[in-house]
Short mmCIF file of C-alpha atoms in Angstrom, two decimals:
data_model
loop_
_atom_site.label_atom_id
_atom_site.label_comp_id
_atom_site.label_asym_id
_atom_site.label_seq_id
_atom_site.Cartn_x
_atom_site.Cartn_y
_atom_site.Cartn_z
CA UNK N 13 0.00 0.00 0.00
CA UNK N 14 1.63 3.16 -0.75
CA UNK N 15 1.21 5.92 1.63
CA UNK N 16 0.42 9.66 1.06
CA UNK N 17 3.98 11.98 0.75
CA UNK N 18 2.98 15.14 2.31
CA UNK N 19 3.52 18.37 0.03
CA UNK N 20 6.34 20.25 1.24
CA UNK N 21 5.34 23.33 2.82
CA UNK N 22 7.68 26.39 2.43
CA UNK N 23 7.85 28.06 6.08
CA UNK N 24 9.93 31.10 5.26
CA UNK N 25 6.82 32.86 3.23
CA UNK N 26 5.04 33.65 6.27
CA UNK N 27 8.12 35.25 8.17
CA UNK N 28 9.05 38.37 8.33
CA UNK N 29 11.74 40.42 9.61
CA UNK N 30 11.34 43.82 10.87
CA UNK N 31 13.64 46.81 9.42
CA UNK N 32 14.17 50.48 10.78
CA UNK N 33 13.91 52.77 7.49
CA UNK N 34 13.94 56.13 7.59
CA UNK N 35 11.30 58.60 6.37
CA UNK N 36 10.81 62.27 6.60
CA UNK N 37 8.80 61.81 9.43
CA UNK N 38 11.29 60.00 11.06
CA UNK N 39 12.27 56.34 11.57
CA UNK N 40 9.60 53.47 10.57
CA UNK N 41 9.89 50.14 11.26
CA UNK N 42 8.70 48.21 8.39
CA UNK N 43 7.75 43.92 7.83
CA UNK N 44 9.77 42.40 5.11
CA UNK N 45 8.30 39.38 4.24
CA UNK N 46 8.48 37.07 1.03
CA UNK N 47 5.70 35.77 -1.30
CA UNK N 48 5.37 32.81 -3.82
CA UNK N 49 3.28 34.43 -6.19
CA UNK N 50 5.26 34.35 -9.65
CA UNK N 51 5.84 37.94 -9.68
CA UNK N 52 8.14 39.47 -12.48
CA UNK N 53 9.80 42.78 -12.95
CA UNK N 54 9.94 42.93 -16.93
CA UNK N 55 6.27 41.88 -17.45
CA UNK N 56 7.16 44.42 -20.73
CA UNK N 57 8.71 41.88 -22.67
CA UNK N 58 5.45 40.33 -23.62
CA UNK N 59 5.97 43.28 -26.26
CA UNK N 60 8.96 42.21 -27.50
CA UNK N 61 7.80 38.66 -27.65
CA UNK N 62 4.87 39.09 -29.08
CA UNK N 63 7.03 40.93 -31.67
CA UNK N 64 9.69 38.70 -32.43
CA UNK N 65 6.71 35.91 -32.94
CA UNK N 66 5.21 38.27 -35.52
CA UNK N 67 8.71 38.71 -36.91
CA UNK N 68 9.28 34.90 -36.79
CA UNK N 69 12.64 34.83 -35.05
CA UNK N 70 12.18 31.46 -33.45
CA UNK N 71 11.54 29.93 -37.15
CA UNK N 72 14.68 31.99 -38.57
CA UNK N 73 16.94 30.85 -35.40
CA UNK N 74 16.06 27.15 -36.35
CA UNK N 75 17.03 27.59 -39.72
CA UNK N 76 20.87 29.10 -38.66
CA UNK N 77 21.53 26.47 -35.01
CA UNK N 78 23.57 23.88 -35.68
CA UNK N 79 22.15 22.07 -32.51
CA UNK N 80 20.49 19.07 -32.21
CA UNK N 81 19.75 17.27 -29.08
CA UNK N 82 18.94 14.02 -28.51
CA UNK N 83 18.20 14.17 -24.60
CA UNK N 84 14.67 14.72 -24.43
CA UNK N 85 15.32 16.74 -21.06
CA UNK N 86 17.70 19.04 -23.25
CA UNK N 87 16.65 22.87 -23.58
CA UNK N 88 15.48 23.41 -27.37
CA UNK N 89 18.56 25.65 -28.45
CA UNK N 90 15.85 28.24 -29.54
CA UNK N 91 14.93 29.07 -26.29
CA UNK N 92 18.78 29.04 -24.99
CA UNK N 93 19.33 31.85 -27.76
CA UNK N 94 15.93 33.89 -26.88
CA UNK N 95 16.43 33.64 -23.08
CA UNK N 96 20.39 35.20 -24.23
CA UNK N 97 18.62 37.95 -26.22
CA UNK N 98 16.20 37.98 -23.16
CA UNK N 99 18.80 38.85 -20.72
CA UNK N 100 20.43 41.11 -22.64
CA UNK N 101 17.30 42.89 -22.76
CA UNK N 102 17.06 43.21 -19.17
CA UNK N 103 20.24 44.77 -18.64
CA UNK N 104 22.77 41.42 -18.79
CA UNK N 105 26.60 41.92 -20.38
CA UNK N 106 28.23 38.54 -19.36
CA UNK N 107 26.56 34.71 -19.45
CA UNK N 108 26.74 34.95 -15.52
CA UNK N 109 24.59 37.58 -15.61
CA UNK N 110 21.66 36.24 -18.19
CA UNK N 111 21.64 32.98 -15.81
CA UNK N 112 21.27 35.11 -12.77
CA UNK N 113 17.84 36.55 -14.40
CA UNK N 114 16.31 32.75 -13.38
CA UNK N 115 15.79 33.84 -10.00
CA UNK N 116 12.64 36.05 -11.48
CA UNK N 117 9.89 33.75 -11.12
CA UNK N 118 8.14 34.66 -14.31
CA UNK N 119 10.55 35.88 -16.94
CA UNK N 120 11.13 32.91 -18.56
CA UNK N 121 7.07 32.98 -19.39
CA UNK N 122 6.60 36.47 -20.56
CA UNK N 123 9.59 35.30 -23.12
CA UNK N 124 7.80 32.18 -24.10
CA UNK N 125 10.90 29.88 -23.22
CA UNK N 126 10.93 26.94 -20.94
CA UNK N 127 13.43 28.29 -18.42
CA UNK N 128 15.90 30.85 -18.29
CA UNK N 129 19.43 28.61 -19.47
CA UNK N 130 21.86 28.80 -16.54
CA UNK N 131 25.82 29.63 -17.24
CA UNK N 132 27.13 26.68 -17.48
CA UNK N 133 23.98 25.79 -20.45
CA UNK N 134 25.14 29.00 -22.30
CA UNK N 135 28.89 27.71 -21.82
CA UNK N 136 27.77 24.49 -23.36
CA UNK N 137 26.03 26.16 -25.66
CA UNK N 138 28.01 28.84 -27.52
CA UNK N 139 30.90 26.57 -27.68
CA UNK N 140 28.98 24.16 -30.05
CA UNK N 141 29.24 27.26 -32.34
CA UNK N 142 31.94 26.52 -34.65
CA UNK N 143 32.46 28.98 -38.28
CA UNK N 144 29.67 27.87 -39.59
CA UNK N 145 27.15 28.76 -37.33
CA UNK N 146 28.94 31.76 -36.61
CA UNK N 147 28.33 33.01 -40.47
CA UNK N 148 24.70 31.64 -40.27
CA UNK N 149 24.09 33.68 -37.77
CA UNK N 150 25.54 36.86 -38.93
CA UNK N 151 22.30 35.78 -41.51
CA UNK N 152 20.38 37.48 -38.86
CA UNK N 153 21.29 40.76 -39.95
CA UNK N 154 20.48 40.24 -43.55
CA UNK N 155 16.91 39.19 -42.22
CA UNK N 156 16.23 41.96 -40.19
CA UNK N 157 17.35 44.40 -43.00
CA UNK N 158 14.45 42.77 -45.63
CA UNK N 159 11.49 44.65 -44.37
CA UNK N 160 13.01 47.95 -45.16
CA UNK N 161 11.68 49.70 -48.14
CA UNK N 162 13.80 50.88 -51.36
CA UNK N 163 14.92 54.39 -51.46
CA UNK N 164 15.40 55.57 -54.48
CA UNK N 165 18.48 57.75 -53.84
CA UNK N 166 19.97 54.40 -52.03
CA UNK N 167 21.16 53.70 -48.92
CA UNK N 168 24.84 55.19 -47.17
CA UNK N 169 26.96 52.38 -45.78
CA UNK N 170 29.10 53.43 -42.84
CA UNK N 171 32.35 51.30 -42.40
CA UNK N 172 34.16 51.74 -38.65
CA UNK N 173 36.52 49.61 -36.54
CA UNK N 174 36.83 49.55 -33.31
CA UNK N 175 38.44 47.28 -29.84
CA UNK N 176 36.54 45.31 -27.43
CA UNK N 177 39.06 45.43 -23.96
CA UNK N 178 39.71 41.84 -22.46
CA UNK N 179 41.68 42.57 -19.73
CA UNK N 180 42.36 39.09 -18.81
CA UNK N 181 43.25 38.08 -22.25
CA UNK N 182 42.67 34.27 -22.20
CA UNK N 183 40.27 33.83 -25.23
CA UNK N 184 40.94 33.23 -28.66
CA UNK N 185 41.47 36.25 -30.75
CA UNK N 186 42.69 38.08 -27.70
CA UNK N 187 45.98 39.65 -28.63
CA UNK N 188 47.68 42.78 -27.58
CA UNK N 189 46.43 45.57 -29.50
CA UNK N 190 45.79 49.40 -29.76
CA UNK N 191 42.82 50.55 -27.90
CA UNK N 192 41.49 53.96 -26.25
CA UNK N 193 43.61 52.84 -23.04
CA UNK N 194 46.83 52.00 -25.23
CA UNK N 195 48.25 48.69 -26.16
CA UNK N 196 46.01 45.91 -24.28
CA UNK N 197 45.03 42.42 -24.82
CA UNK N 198 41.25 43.00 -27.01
CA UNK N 199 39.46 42.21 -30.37
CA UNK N 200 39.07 44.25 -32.96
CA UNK N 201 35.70 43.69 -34.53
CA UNK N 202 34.69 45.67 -38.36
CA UNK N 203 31.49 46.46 -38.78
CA UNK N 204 28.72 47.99 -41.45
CA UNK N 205 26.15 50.15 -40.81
CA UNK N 206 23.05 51.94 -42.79
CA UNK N 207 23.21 55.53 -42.17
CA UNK N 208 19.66 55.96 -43.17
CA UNK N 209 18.10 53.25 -40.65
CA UNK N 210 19.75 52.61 -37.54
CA UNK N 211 20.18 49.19 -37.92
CA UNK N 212 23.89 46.77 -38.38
CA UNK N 213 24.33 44.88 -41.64
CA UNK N 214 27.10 43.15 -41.51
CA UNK N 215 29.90 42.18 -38.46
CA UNK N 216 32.83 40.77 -38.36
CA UNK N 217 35.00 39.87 -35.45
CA UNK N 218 38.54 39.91 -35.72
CA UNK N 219 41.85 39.52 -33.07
CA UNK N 220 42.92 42.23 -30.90
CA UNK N 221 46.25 42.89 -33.18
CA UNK N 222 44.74 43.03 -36.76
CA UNK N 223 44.97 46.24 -38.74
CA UNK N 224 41.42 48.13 -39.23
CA UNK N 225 42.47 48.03 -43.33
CA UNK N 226 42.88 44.12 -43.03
CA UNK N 227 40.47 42.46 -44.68
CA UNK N 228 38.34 45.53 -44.88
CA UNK N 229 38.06 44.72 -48.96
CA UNK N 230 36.86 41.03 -48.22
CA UNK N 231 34.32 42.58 -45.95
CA UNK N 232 32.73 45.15 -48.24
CA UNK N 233 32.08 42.66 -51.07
CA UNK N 234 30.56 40.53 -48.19
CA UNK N 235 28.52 42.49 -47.23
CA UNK N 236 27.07 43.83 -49.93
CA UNK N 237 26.52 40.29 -51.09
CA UNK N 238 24.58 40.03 -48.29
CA UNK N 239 22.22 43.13 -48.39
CA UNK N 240 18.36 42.70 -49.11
CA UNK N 241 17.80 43.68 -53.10
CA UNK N 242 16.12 46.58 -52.33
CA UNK N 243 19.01 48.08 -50.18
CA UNK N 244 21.09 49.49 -52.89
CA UNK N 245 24.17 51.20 -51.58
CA UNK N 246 24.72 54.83 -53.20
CA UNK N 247 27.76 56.05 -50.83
CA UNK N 248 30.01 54.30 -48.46
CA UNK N 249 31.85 56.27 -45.78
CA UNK N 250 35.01 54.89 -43.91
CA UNK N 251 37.51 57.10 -41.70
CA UNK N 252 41.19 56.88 -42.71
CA UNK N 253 42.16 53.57 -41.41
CA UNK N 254 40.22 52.07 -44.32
CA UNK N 255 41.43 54.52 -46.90
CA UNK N 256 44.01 52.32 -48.79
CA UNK N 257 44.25 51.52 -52.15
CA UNK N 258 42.93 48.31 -52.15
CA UNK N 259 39.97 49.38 -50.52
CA UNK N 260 39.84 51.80 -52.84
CA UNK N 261 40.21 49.89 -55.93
CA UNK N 262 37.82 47.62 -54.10
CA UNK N 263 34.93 50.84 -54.50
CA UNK N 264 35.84 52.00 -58.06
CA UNK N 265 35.38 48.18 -59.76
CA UNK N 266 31.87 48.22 -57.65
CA UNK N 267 31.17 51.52 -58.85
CA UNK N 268 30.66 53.03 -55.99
CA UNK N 269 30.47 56.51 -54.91
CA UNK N 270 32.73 57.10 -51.40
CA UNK N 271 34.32 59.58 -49.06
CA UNK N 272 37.16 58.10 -46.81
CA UNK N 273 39.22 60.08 -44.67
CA UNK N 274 42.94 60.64 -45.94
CA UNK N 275 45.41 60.56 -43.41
CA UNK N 276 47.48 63.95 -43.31
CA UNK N 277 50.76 62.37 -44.40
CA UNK N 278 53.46 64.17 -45.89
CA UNK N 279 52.03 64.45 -49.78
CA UNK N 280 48.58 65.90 -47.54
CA UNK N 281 50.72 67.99 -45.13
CA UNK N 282 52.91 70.05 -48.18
CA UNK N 283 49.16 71.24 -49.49
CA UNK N 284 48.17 72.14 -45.88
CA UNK N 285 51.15 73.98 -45.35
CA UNK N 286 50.24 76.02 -48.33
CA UNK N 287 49.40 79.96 -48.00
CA UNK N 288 46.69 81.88 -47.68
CA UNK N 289 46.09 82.22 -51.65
CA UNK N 290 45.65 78.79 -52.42
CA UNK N 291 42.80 78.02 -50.00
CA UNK N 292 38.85 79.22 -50.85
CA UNK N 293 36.69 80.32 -48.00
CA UNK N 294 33.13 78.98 -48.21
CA UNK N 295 30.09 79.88 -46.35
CA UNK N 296 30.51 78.64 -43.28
CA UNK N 297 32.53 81.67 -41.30
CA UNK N 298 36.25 79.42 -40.40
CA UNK N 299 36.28 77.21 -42.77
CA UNK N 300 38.07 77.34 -46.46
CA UNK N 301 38.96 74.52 -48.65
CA UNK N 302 40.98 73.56 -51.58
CA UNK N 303 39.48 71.34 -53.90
CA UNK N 304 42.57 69.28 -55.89
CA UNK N 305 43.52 66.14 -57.93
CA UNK N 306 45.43 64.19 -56.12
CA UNK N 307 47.30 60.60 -56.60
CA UNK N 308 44.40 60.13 -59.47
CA UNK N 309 41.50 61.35 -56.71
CA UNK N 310 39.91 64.07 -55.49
CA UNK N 311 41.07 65.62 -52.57
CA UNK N 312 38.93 67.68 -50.53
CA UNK N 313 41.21 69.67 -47.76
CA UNK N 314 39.64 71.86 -44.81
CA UNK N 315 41.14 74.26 -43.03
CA UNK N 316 39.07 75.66 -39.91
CA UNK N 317 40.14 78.45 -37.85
CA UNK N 318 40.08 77.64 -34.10
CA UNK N 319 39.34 80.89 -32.81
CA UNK N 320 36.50 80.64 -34.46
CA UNK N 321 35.73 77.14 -34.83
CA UNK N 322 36.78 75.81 -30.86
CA UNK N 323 34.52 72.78 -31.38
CA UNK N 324 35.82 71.70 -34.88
CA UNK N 325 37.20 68.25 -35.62
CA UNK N 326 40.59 67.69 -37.56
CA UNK N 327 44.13 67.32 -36.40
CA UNK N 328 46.50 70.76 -35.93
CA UNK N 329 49.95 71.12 -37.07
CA UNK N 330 52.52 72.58 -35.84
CA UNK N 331 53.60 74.14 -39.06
CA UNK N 332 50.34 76.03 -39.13
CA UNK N 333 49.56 77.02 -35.60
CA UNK N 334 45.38 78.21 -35.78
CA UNK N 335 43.87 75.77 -37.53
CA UNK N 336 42.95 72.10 -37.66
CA UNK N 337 42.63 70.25 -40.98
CA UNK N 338 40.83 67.26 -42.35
CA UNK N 339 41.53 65.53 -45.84
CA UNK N 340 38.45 63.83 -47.20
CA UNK N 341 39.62 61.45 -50.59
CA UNK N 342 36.29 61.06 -52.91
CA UNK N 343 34.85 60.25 -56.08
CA UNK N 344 31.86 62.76 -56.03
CA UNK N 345 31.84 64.81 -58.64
CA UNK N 346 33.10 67.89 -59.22
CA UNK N 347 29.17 69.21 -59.64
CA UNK N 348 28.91 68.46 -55.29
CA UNK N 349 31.06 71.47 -54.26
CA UNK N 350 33.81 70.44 -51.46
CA UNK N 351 31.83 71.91 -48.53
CA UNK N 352 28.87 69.55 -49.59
CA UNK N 353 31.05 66.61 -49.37
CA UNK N 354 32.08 67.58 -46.09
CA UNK N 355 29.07 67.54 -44.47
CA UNK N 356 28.13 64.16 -46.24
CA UNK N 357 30.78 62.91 -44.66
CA UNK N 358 29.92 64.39 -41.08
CA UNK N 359 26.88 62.13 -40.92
CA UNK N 360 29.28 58.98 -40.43
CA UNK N 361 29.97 60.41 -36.90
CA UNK N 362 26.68 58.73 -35.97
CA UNK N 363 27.98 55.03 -36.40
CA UNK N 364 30.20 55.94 -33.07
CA UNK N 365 26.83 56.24 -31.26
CA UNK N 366 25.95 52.73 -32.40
CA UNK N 367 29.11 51.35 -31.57
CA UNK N 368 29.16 52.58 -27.78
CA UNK N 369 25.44 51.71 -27.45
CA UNK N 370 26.16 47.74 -28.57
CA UNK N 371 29.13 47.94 -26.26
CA UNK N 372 27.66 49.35 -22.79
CA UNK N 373 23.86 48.62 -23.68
CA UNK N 374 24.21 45.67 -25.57
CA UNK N 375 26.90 43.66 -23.40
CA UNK N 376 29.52 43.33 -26.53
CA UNK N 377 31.97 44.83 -24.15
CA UNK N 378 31.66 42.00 -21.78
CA UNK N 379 30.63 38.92 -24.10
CA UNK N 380 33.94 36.99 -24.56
CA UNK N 381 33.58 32.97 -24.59
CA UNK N 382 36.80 30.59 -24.71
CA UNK N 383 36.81 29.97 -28.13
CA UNK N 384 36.71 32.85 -30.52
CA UNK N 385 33.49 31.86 -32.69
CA UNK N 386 31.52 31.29 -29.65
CA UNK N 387 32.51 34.88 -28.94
CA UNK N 388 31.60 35.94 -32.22
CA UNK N 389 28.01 33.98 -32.39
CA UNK N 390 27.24 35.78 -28.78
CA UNK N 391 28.29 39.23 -30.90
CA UNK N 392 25.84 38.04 -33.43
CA UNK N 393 22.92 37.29 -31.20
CA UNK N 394 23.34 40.95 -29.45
CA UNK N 395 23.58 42.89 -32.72
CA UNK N 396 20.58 40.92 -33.55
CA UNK N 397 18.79 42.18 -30.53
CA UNK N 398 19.95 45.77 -31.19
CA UNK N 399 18.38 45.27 -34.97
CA UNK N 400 14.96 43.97 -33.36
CA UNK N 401 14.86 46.71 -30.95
CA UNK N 402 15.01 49.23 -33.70
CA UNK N 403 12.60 47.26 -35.84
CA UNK N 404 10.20 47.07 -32.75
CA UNK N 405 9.63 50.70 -32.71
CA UNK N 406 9.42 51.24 -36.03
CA UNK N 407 6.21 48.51 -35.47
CA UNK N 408 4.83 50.51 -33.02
CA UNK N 409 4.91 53.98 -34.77
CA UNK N 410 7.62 55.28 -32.34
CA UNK N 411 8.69 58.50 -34.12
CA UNK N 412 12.32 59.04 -32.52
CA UNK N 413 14.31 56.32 -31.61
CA UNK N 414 15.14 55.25 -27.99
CA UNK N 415 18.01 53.50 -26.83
CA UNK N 416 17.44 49.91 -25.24
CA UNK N 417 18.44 51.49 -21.28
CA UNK N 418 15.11 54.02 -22.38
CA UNK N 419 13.46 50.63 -23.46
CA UNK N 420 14.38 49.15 -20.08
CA UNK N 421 13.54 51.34 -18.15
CA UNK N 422 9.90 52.87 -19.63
CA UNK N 423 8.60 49.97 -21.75
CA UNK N 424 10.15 46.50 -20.72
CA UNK N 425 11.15 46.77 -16.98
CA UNK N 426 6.73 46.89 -15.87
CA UNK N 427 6.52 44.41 -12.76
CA UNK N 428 3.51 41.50 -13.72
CA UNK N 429 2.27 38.93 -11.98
CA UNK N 430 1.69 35.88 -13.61
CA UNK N 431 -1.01 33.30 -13.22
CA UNK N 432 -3.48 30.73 -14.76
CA UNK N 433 -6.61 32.44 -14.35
CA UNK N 434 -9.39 30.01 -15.35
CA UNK N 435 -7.01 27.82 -16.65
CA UNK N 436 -5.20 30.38 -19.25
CA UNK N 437 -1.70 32.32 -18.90
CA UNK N 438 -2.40 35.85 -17.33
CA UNK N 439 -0.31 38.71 -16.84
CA UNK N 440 -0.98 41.42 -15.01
CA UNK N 441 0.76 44.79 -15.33
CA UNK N 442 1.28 46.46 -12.25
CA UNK N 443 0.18 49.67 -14.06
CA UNK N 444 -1.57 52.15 -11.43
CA UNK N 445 -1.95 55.23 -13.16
CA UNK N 446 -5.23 55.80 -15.88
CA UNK N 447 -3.24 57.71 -18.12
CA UNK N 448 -0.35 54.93 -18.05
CA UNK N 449 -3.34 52.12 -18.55
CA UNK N 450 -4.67 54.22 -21.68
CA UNK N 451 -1.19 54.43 -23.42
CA UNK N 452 -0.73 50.42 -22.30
CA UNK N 453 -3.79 49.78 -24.11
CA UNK N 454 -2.99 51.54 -27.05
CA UNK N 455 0.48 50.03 -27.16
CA UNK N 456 -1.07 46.72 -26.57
CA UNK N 457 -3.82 46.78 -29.21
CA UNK N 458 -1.92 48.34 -32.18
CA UNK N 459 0.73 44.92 -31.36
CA UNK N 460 -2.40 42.94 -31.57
CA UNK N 461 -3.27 44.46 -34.88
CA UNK N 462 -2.38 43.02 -38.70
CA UNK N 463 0.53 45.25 -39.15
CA UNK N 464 -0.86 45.88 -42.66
CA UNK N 465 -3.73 46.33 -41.25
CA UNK N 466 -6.19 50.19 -41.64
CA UNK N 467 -7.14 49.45 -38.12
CA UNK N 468 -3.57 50.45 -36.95
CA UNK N 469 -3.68 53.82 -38.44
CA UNK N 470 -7.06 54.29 -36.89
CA UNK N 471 -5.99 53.26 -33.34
CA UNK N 472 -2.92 55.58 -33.56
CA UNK N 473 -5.09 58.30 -35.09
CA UNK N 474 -7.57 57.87 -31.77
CA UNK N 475 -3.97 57.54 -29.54
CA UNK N 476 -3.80 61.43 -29.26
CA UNK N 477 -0.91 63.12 -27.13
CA UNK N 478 0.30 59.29 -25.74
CA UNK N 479 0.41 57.66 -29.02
CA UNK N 480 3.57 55.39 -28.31
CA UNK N 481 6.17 58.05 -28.01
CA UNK N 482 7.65 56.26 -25.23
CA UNK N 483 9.78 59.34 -23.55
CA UNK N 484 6.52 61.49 -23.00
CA UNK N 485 5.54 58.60 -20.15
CA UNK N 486 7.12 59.93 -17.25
#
């Protein structure tokens, strides 16, 4: 006869300890107690979830994993990579920190995973990621690119490197290199960007002591092999670490139109150098140019006058004490005056932004596996994230674009409690405000919508003042 096991009760929800906090009205003691309802504090991803359904990620991760389990009690590697992306979301830079996101009760729900994969799963995990998967993933980026519409003046691809600092310098790839703090042990990753869209098409990572020229020629044809059809590049801008002349050869078989910095190396520095007469002063009060041929290019020169110009970008010389100058090397024509290339070129500044935000927002910085594609499949997954985030507010009409800590914080980071009420998944936003509710509800029913569908336009015609513009919501 088998005998009844009694269900283990959990004691330690019904005690409390008292703590002495103080107020303005002085010091209040207060019960701290603990609960097992499955509370969560980023009930807000149900919007990205319900998202990357719509999108289809799980079905395009499938397509790209090389895993296959034969356990049945192993994780379904789509869930591994969505609870990653998941914990990067919520604020995570190293695999520690996604696994420490399983002590949230409900998280793993409001993603639509099994479980939140622990550090030792991700371990496991990313180092089953050899090359290949490493290319199919970088896939991803091509993917998220395709619902962007063709502009018939083309698309500007931005070119930039830049060094991810490994301090410990154990990994593959890690190798003593120049970075912002001098020579330290890093990678040094290439990457493409759309100037247009804020979104990444292409990444490569690379070790810390490669050249930012190195491969840079490879890379272009890559990724423009890679590109949706209707993303047709019209300019590509690089700074002067790219400008070479097999990069540049590399452009002119393509037919492409570019503007790379030129270094200000002696040939550069003699027409810097030159006087007063040879230089044209444009509109802009502080700046004058000369316009020349140079080595078979055209070389636009600026010279801007400090005094007047404190702000202005450029190196100085000490030949020419006054001014700082920039060389831009192009194949514009001669019809797009030299001042007009220069401030074509001034919109590459914004790839910087992109790059800092997918190191400190995106955890880039602080993803680094043993082996050096698991590190770069990890890079993958983030910059896939980053893509989705900007493709999720273009889905919900957001007019400006926020950065993911302004996602965090005012759309994702809601605290829910979960439950089966009458027998189907619940969440509840712990939303106490009417106006908050309103713009919840507006958010929530435009997601729900056919994205093709009239009724969107109507419900963000009825959304007034709180239609989705996510930094209004205080």
């Amino acid at each position: 006869m088998k005998h009844k096991t009694s269900r283990a009760v959990d004691t330690t929800a019904n005690q409390t300890v008292r703590l002495d906090l103080g107020t303005k009205d002085g010091v209040k003691s207060m019960r701290i107690g603990f609960t097992d309802q499955r509370l969560t504090a980023h009930g807000g991803l149900a919007v990205w979830t319900r998202f990357i359904t719509e999108r289809g990620l799980r079905e395009q991760l499938r397509t790209v994993l090389p895993h296959a389990p034969t356990s049945p009690n192993a994780y379904d590697p789509c869930d591994t990579a969505l609870g990653f992306i998941g914990g990067i979301l919520c604020g995570a830079d190293k695999l520690a920190r996604v696994a420490h996101l399983a002590h949230d009760p409900a998280v793993a729900e409001v993603l639509g995973i099994e479980a939140i994969p622990s550090q030792s799963t991700l371990s496991r995990f990313f180092a089953r990621c050899g090359r290949g998967a490493a290319e199919g993933l970088s896939g991803l980026h091509r993917w998220a690119l395709e619902e962007l519409p063709e502009r018939t003046e083309g698309y500007t691809l931005d070119l930039d490197s830049f060094s991810l600092l490994h301090e410990d310098g154990h990994q593959e790839g890690v190798r003593v290199g120049y970075t912002r703090k001098g020579l330290k042990p890093c990678h040094r990753p290439i990457v493409a960007a759309l100037a247009e869209v804020p979104q990444v098409a292409h990444f490569w990572l690379r070790p810390g002591n490669t050249a930012c020229v190195s491969g840079a020629a490879t890379f272009l044809g890559d990724t423009l092999a890679r590109l949706p059809a209707q993303v047709r590049v019209s300019l590509v801008r690089a700074d002067s670490g790219f400008c070479s002349h097999r990069m540049i050869a590399e452009l002119e078989a393509r037919g492409l139109s570019y503007i790379l910095t030129a270094a200000l190396r002696s040939p550069v520095r003699t027409l810097c150098r030159h006087d007063d007469a040879a230089w044209t002063p444009t509109e802009v009060p502080g700046i004058e140019v000369q316009d020349v041929a140079h080595d078979g290019a055209r070389l636009v020169i600026l010279r801007q006058r400090i005094l007047e110009r404190p702000h202005a970008g450029g190196k100085q010389l000490l030949e020419v004490p006054g001014y700082k100058f920039q060389a831009l090397r192009t194949n514009l024509p001669p019809s797009i005056s030299a001042l007009e290339v220069w401030r074509r070129y001034n919109g590459r500044a914004d790839i910087e932004n992109r790059i800092k935000e997918l190191g400190t927002q995106f955890g880039l910085k602080g993803l680094c596996c043993r082996s050096f594609w698991a590190t770069e499949a990890a890079c993958h997954l983030a910059i896939c994230a980053y893509n989705l985030c900007v493709g999720l507010q273009r889905r919900l009409g957001q007019p400006q674009r926020a950065e993911l800590t302004t996602l965090r914080w005012r759309l994702f980071s809601c605290a829910a409690v979960f439950s089966h009420a009458a027998g189907k998944p619940t969440l509840k936003l712990a939303v106490a405000t009417p106006q908050r509710r309103a713009w919840w509800h507006v958010l929530l029913r435009q997601l729900s919508a056919d994205e093709h569908c009239d009724a969107v336009a109507a419900l963000s015609a009825r959304a007034g003042p709180h239609q989705l513009i996510l930094p209004s919501i205080a």
